[in-house]
mmCIF file of N, CA and C in Angstrom:
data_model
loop_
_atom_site.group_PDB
_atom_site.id
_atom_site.type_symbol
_atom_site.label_atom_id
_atom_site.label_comp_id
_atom_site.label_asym_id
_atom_site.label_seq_id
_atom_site.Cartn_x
_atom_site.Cartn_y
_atom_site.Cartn_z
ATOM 1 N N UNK G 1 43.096 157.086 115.468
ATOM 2 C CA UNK G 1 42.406 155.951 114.883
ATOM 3 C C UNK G 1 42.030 154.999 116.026
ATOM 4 N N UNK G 2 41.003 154.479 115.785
ATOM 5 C CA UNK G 2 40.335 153.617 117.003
ATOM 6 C C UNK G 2 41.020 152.689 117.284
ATOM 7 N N UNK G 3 41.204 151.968 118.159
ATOM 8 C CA UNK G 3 42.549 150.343 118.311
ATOM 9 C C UNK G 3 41.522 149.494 117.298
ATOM 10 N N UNK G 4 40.238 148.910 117.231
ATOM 11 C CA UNK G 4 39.561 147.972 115.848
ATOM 12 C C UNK G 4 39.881 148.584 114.861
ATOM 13 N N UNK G 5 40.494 149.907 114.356
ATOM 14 C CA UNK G 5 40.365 150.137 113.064
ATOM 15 C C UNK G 5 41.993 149.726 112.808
ATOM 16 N N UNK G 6 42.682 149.974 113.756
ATOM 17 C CA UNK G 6 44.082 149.744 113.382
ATOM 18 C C UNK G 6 44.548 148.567 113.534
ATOM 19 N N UNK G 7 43.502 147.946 114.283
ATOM 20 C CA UNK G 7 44.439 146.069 114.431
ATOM 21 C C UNK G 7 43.604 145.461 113.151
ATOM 22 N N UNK G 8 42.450 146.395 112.253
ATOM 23 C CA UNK G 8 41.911 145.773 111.029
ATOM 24 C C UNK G 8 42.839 145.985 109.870
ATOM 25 N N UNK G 9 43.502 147.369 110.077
ATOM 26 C CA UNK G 9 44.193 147.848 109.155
ATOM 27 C C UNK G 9 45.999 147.252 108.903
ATOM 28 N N UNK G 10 46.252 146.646 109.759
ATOM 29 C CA UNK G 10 47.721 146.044 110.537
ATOM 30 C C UNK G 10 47.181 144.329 109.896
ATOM 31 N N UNK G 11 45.997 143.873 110.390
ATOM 32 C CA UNK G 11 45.698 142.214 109.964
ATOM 33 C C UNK G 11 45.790 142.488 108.183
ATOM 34 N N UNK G 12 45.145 143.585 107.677
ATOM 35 C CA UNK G 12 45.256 143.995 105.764
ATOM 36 C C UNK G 12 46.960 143.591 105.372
ATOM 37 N N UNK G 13 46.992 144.692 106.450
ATOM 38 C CA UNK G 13 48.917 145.021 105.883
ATOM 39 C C UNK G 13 49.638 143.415 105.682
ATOM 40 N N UNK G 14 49.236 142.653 106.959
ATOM 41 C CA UNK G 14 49.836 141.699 107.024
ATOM 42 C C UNK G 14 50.007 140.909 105.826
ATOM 43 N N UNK G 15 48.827 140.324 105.299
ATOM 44 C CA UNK G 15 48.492 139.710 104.159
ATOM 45 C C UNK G 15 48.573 140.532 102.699
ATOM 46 N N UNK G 16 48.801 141.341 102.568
ATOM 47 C CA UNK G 16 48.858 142.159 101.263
ATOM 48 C C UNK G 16 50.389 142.713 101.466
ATOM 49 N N UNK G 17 50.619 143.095 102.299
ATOM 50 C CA UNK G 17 52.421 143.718 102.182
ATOM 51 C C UNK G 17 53.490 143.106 103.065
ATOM 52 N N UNK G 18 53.051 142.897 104.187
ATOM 53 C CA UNK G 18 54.744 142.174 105.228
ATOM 54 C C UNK G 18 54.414 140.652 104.888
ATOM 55 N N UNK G 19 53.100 139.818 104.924
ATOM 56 C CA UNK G 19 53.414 138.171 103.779
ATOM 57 C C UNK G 19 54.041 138.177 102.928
ATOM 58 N N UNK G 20 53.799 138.890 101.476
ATOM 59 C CA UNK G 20 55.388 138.281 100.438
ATOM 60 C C UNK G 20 56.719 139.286 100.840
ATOM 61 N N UNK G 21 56.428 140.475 101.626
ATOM 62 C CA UNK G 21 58.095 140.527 101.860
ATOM 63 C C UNK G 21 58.644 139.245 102.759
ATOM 64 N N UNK G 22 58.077 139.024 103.714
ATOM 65 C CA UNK G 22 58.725 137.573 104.165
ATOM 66 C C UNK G 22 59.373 136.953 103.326
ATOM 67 N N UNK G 23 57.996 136.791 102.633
ATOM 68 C CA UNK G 23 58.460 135.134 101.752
ATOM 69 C C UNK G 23 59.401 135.471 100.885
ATOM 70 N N UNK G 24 59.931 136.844 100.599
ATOM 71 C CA UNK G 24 60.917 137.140 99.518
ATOM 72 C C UNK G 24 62.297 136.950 100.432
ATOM 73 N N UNK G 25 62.102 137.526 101.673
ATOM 74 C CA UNK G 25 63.493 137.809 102.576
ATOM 75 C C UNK G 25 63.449 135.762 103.022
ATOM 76 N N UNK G 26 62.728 135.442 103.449
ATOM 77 C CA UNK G 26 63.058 133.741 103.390
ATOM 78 C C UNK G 26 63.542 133.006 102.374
ATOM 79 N N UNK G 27 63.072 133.792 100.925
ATOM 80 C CA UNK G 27 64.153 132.997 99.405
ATOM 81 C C UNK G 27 65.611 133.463 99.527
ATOM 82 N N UNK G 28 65.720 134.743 99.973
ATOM 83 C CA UNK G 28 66.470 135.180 99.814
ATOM 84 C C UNK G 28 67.827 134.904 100.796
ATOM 85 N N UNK G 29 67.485 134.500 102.057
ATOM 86 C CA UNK G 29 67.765 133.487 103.008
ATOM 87 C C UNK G 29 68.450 132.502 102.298
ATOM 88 N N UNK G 30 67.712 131.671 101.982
ATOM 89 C CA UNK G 30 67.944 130.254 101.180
ATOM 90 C C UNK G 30 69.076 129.781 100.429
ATOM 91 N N UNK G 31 69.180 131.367 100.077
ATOM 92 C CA UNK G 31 70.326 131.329 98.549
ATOM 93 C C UNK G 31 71.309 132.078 98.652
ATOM 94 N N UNK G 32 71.708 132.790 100.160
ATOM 95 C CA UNK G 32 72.210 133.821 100.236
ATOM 96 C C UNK G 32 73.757 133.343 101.404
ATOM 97 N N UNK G 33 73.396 132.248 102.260
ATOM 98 C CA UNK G 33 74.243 131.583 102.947
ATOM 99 C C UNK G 33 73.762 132.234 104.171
ATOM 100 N N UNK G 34 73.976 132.825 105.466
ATOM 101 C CA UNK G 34 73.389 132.061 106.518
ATOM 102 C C UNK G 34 72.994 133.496 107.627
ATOM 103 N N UNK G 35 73.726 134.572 106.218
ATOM 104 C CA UNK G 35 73.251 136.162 106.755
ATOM 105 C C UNK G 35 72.856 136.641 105.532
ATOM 106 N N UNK G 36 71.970 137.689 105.397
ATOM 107 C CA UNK G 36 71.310 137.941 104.225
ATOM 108 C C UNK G 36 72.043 138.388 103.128
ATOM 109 N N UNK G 37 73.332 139.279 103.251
ATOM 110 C CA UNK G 37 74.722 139.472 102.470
ATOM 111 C C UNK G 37 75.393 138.591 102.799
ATOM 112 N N UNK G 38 75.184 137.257 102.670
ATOM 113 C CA UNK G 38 76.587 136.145 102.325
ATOM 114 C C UNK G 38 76.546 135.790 103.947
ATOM 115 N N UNK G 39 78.104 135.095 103.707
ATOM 116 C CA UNK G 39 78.473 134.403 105.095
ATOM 117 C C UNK G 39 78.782 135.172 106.212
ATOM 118 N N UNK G 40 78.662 136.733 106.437
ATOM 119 C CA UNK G 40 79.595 137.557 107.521
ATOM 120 C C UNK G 40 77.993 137.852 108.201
ATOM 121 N N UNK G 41 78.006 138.448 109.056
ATOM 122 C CA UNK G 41 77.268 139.407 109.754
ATOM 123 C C UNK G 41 77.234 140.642 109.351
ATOM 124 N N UNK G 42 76.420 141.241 108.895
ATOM 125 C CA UNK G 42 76.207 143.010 108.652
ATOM 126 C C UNK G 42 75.211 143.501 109.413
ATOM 127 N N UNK G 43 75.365 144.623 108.391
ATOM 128 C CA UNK G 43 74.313 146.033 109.533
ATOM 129 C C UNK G 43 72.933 145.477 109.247
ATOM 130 N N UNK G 44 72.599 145.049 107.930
ATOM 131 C CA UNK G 44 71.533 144.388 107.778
ATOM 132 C C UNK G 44 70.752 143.794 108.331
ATOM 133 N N UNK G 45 71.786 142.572 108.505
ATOM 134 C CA UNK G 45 71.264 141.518 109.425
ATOM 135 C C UNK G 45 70.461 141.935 111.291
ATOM 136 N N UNK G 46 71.354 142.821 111.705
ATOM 137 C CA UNK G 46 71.119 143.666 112.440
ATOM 138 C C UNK G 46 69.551 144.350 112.401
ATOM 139 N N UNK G 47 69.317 145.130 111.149
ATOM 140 C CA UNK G 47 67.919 145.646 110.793
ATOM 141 C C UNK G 47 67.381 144.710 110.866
ATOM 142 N N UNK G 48 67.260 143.744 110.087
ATOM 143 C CA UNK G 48 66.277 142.812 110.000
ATOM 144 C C UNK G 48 65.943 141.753 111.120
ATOM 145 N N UNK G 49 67.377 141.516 111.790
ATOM 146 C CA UNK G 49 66.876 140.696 113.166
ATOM 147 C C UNK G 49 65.677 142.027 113.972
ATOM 148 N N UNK G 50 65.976 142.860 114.095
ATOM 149 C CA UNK G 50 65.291 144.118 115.031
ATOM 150 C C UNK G 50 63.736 144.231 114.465
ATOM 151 N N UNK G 51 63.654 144.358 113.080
ATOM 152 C CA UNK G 51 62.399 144.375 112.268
ATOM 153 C C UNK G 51 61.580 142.979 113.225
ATOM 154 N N UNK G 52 61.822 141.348 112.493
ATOM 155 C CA UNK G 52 61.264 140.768 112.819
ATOM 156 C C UNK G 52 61.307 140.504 113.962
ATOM 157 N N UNK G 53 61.817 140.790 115.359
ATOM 158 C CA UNK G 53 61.474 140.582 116.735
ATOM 159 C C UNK G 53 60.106 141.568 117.195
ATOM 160 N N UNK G 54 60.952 142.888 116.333
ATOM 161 C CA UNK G 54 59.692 144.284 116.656
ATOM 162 C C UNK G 54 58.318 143.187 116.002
ATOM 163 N N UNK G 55 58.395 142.931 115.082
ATOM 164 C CA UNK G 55 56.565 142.748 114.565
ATOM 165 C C UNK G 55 56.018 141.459 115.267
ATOM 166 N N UNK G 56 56.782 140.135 115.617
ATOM 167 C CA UNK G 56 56.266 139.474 116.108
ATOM 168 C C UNK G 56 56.783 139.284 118.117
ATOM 169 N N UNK G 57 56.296 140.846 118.384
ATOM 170 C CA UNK G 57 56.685 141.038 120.359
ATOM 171 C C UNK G 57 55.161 141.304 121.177
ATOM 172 N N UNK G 58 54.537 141.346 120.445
ATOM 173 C CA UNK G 58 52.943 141.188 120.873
ATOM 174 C C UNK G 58 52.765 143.136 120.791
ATOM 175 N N UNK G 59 53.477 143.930 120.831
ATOM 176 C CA UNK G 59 53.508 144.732 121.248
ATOM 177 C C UNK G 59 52.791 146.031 119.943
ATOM 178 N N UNK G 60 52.436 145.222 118.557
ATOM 179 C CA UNK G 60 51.579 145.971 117.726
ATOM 180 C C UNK G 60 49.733 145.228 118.062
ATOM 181 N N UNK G 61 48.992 145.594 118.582
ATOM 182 C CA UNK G 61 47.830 144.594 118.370
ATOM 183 C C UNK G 61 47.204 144.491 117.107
ATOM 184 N N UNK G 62 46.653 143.153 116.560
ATOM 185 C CA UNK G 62 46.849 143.125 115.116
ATOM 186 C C UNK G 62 47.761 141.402 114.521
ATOM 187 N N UNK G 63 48.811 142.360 115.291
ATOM 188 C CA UNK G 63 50.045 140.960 114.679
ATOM 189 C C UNK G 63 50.409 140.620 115.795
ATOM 190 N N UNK G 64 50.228 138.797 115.394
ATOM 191 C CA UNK G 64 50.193 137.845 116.126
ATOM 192 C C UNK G 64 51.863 137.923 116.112
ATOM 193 N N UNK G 65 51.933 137.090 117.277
ATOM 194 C CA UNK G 65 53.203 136.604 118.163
ATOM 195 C C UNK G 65 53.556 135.585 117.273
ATOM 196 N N UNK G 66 53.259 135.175 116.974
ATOM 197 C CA UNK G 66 53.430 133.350 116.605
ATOM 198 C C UNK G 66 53.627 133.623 114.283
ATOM 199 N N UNK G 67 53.796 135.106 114.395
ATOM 200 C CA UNK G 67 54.220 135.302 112.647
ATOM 201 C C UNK G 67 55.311 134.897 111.888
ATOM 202 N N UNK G 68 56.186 134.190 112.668
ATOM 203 C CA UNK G 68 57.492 133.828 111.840
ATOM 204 C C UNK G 68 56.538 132.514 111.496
ATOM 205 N N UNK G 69 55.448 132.018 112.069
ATOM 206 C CA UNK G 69 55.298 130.658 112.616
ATOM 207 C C UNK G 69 55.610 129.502 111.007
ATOM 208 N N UNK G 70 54.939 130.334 109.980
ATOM 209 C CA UNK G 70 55.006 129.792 108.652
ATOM 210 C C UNK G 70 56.347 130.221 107.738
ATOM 211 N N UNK G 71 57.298 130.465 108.649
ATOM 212 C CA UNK G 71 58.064 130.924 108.050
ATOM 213 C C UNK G 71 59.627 130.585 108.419
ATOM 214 N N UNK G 72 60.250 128.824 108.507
ATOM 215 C CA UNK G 72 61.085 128.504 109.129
ATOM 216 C C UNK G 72 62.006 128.989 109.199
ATOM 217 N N UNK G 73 62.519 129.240 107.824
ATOM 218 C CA UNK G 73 64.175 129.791 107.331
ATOM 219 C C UNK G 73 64.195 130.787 108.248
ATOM 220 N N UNK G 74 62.587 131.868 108.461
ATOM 221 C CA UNK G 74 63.114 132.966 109.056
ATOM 222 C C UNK G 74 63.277 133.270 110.527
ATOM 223 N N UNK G 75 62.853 131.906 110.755
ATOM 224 C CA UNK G 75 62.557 131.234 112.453
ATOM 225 C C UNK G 75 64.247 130.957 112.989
ATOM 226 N N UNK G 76 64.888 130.448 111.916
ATOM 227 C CA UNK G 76 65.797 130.142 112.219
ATOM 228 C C UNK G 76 66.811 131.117 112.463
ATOM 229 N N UNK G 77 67.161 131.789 111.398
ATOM 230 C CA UNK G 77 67.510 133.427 110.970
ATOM 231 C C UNK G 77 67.756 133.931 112.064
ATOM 232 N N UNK G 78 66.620 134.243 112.582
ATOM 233 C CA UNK G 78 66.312 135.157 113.733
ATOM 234 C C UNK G 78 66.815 134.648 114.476
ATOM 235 N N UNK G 79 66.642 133.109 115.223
ATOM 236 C CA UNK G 79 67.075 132.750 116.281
ATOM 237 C C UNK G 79 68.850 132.712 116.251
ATOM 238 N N UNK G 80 69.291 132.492 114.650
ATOM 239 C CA UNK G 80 71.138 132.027 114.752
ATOM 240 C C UNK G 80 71.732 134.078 115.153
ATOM 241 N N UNK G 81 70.828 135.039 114.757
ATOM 242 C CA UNK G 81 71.040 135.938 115.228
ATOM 243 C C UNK G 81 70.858 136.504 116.944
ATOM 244 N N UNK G 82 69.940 136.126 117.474
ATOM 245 C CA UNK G 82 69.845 136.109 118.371
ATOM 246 C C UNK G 82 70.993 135.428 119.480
ATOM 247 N N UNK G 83 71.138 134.189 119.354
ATOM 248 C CA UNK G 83 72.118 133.328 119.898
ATOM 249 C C UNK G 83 73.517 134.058 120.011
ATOM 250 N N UNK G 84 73.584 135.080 118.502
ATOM 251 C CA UNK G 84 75.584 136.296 118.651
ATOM 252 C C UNK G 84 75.210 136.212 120.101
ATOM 253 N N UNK G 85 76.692 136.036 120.907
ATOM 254 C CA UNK G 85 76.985 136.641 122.240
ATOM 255 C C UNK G 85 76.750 137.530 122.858
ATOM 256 N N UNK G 86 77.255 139.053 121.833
ATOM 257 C CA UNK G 86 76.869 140.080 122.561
ATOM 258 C C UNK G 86 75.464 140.624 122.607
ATOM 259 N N UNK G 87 74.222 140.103 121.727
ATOM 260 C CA UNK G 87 73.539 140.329 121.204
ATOM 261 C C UNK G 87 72.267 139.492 122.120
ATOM 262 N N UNK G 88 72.859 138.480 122.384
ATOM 263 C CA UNK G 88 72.178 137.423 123.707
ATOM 264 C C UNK G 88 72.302 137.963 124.993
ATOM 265 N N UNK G 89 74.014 138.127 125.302
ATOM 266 C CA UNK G 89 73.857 139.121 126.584
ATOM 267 C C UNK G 89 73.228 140.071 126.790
ATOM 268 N N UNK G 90 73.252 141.009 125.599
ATOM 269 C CA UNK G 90 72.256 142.346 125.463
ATOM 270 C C UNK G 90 70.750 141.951 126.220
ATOM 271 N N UNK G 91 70.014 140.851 125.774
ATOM 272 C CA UNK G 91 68.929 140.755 125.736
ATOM 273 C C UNK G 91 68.466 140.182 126.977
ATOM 274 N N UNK G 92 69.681 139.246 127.590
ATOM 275 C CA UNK G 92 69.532 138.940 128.799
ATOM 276 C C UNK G 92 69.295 139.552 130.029
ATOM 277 N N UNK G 93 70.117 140.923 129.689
ATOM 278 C CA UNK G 93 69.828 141.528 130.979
ATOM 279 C C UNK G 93 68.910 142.703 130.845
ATOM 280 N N UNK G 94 68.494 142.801 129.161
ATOM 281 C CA UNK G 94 66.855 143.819 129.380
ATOM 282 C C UNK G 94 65.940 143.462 128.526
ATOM 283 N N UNK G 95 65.761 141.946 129.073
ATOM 284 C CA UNK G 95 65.135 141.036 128.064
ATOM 285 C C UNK G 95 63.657 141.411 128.660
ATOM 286 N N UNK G 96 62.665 141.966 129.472
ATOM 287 C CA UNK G 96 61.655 142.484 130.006
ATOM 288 C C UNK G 96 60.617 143.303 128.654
ATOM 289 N N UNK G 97 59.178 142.662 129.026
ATOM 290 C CA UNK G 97 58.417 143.589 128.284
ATOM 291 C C UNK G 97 58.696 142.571 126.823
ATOM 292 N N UNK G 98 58.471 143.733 125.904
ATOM 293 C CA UNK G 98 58.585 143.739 124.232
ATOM 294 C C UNK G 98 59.828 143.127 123.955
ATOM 295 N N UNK G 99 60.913 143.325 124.590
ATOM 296 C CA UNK G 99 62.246 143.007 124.362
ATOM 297 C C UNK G 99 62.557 141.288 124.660
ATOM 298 N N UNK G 100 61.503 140.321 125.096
ATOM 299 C CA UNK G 100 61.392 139.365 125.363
ATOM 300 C C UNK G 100 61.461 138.166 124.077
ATOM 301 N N UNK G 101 60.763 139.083 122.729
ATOM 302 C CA UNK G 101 60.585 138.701 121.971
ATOM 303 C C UNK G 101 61.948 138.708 120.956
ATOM 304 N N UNK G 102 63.214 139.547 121.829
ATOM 305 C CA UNK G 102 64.462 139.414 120.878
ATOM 306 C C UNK G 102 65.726 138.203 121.371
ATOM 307 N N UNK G 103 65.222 137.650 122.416
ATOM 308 C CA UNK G 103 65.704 136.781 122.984
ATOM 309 C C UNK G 103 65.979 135.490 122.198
ATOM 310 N N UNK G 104 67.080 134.586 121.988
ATOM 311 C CA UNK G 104 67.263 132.745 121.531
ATOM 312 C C UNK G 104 65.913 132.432 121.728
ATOM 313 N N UNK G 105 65.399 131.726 121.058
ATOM 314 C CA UNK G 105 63.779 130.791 120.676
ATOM 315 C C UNK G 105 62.523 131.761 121.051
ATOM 316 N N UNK G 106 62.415 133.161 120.970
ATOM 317 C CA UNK G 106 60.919 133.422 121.464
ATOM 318 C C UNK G 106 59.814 133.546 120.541
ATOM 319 N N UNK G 107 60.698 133.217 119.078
ATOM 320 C CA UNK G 107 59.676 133.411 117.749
ATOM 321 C C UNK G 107 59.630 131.693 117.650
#
């Protein structure tokens, strides 16, 4: 597929399928306490920190960098995940490239 047909087809997706999953995983945020299963850390949280760093690392063309941007709860989310220790160190020392975007504040 041509790179215009797929950064047309990725800008669709955006607005018709990964916009209200956001906005569902940001309610769900809201009401859920401060990891998406309650107060602990899970594997989840894990997926989903990895999901939203992967889509907003510049590294699909299409989707913008700046996609949490309307989306605080999940701005935050990401970042109180990011900040875990081992998970910060991780990133610190192969924080290069795409992986820049899993780093404390890069969303």
């Amino acid at each position: 597929m041509p790179l215009a047909q797929k950064i047309s087809v990725r800008r669709e997706l955006l607005v018709t399928k990964i916009a209200p999953k956001l906005q569902n995983l940001s309610k769900l945020l809201e009401t859920s306490g401060e990891y998406v299963a309650g107060d602990k850390l899970s594997y989840g949280d894990v997926v989903v920190f990895v999901n939203l760093c992967s889509l907003s690392s510049g590294i699909l063309p299409g989707v913008p960098t700046d996609l949490l941007k309307d989306y605080p709860v999940l701005k935050v989310y990401r970042n109180r995940i990011a900040c875990i220790p081992a998970i910060k160190e991780f990133y610190e020392k192969r924080g290069e490239g795409f992986r820049a975007a899993f780093k404390p504040d890069a969303a």
